[in-house]
Each structure stands twice: as structure tokens, then as C-alpha cells.
Short mmCIF file of C-alpha atoms and ligand atoms in Angstrom, two decimals:
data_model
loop_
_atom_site.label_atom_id
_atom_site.label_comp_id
_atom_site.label_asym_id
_atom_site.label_seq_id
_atom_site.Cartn_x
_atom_site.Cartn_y
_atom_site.Cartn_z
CA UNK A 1 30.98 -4.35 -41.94
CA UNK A 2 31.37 -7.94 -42.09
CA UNK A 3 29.20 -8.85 -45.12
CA UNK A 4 31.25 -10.31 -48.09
CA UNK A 5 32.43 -7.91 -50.93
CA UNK A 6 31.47 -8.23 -54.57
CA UNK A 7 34.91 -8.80 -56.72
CA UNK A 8 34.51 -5.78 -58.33
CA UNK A 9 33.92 -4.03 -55.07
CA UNK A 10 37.81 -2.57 -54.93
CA UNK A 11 37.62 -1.43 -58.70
CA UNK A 12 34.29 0.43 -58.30
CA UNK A 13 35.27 2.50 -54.86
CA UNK A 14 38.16 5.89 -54.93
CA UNK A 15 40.88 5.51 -52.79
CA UNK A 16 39.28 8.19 -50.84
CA UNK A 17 36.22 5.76 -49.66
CA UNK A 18 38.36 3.11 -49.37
CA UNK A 19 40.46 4.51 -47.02
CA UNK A 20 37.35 6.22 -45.15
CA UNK A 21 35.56 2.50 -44.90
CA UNK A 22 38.39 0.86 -43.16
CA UNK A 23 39.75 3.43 -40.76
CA UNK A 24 39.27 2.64 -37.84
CA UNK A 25 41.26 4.73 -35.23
CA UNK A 26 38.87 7.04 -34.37
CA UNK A 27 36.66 4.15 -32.73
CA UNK A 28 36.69 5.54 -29.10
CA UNK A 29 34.17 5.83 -26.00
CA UNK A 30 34.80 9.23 -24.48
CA UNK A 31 34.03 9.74 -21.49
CA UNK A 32 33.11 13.37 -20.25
CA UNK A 33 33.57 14.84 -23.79
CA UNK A 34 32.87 18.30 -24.94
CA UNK A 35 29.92 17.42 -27.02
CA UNK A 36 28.05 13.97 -27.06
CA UNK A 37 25.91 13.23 -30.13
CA UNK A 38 23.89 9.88 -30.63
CA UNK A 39 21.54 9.50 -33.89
CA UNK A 40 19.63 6.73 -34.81
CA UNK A 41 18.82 6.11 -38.63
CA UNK A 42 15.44 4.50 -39.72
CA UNK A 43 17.15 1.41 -41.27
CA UNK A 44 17.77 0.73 -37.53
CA UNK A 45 22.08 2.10 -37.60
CA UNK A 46 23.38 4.19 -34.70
CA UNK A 47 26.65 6.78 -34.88
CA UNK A 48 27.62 7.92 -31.79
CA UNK A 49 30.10 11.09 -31.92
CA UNK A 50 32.18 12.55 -29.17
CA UNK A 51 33.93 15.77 -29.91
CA UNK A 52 37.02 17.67 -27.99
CA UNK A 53 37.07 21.54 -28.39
CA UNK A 54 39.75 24.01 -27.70
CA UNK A 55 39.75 27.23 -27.86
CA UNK A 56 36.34 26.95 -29.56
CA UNK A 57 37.95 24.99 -32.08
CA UNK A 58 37.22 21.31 -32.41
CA UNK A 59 40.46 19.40 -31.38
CA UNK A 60 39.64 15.80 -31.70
CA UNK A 61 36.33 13.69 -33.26
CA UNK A 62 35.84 9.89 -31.99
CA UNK A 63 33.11 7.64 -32.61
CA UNK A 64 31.04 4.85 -32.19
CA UNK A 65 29.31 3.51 -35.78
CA UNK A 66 27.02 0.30 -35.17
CA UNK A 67 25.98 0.18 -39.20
CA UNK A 68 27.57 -0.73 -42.29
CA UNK A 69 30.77 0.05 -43.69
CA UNK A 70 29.45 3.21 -46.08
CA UNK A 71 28.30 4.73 -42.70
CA UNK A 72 31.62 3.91 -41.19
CA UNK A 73 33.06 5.79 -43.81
CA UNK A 74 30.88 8.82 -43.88
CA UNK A 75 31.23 9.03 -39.75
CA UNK A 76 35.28 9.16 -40.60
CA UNK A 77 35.02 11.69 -43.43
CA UNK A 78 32.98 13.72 -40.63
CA UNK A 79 35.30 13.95 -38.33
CA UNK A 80 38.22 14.55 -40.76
CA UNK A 81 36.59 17.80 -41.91
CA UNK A 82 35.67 18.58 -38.72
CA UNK A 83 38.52 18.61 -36.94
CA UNK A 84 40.63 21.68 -36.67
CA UNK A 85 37.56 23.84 -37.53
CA UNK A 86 35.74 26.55 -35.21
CA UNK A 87 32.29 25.36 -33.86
CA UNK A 88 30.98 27.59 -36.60
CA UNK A 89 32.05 26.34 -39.17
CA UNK A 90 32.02 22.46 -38.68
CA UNK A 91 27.89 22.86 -39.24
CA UNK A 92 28.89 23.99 -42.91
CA UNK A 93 29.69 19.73 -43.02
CA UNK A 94 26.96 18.71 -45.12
CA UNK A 95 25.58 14.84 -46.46
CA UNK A 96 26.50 16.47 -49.75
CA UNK A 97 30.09 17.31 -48.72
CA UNK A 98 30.81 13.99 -47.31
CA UNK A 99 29.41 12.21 -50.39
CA UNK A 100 31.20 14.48 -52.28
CA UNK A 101 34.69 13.70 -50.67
CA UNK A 102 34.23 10.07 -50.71
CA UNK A 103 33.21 10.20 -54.62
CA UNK A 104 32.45 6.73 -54.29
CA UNK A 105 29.27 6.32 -51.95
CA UNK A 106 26.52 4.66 -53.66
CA UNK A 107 23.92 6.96 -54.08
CA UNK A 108 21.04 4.53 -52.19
CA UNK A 109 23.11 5.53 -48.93
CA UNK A 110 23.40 9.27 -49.04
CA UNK A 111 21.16 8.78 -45.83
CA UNK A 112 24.73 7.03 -44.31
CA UNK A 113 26.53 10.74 -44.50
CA UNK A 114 23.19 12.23 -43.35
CA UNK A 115 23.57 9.94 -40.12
CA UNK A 116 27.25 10.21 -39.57
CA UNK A 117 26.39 14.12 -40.20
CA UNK A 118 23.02 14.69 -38.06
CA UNK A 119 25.40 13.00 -35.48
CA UNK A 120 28.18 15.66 -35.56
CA UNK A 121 25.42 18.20 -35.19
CA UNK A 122 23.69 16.59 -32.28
CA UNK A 123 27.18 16.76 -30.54
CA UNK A 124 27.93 20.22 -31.98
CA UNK A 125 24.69 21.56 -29.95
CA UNK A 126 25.43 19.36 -26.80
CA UNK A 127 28.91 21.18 -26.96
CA UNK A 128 26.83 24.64 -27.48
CA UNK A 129 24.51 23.96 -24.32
CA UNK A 130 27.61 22.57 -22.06
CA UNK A 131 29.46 26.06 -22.75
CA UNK A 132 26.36 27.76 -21.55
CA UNK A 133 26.16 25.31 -18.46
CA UNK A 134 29.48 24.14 -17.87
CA UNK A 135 28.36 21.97 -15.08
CA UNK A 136 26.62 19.73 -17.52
CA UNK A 137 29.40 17.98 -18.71
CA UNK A 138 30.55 16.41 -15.19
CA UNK A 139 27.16 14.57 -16.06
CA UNK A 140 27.75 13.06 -19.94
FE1 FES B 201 21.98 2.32 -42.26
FE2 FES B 201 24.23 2.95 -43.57
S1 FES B 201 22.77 1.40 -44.04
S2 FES B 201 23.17 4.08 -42.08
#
């Protein structure tokens, strides 16, 4: 996030990215959240996703990105789409939907939306196993 920009680095992105890479309002340690998701990529990144669910609906995405600014906004796209969606349906979020919102994200980092997304699920099943075993979550 803190590496220099090329000049032509705010021609070449959408609006959409742009707005996705520099959010950063959803940055937020919950504690004792619904579902808890932590997923390591190979080039060494971590995202970190806490989700909020109501009424089996997810109410509210936060998250913790230690990575680069592509993965930042991937993790933010993520939790835009995800919020206000059942349970169900937030595992329709794909790497391919993400990339596809942002229309900007260099192709080399598709494996940034497949973090920020692998994340989402990881917290999506945590959520999944603390509704079977509510007791769980006075432990996250
Ligand atoms: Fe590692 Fe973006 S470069 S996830």
C-alpha cells in the first residue's frame, strides 16, 4: 500500500478500483463476530474477514488486509457484494466477480480477489459451524 505509483497509474485504473483500493472504513478488529475467516496467500499476504449476520442475512463485513493495495481492493469489493445477502448466496462471490467489478485489476493478481474471496468463505463456514454450536462464538 505504500509503494510509489507509476504516473499513469490513475489513467490506467476505473473509478470502480480506485475507489475499492483506497477505502478504508471497513478496516475493523471484531471481536466475537458471527463468522471469523483468516487466509493466507502464497506470496506471503493475509485478509482477515469478520462478518455480522442477521436474520441469516449478512449485516456487516470488516476486515483486516496485510497485502497490497489490489488485495485491499478486492477484500472491499467482497464485502460490498456481500453485504445484505443471505448466507447462501454470498458463496455465489467469485475471484471472477470481484475482478469483474473492479474492471481494472491487473490480471497477474486475480490470486488478490481469490484471497480476499477464500477469506469470505472461510468466515462464511465459521458462521455455518457457530449456528450449529452457538457456544462457539463466546470463544472467537
Ligand atoms: Fe499478495 Fe495481492 S500481492 S495478495
Amino acid at each position: 500500500m505504500e509503494e510509489k505509483e507509476p504516473a499513469d497509474f490513475w489513467q490506467k485504473h476505473s473509478l470502480k478500483f480506485l475507489e475499492m483500493a483506497f477505502r478504508t472504513d471497513r478496516h475493523e478488529r471484531v471481536r466475537h463476530p458471527d463468522g471469523y475467516g483468516r487466509r493466507t496467500g502464497e506470496c506471503g499476504d493475509t485478509v482477515e474477514m469478520f462478518i455480522s449476520v442477521r436474520d441469516n442475512h449478512i449485516r456487516s463485513v470488516s476486515f483486516i488486509v496485510n497485502g497490497c493495495m489490489n488485495t485491499n481492493a478486492c477484500a472491499n469489493t467482497v464485502a460490498d457484494m456481500a453485504e445484505g445477502k443471505s448466507r447462501d448466496e454470498a458463496w455465489e462471490i467469485s475471484p471472477e466477480t470481484v475482478a469483474a467489478y473492479l474492471e481494472t485489476l491487473p490480471p497477474d493478481h486475480i490470486h488478490c480477489a481469490e484471497l480476499a474471496v477464500g477469506a469470505l468463505y472461510l468466515a462464511l463456514s465459521d458462521c455455518r459451524d457457530k449456528c450449529r454450536n452457538p457456544w462457539k462464538k463466546m470463544y472467537s
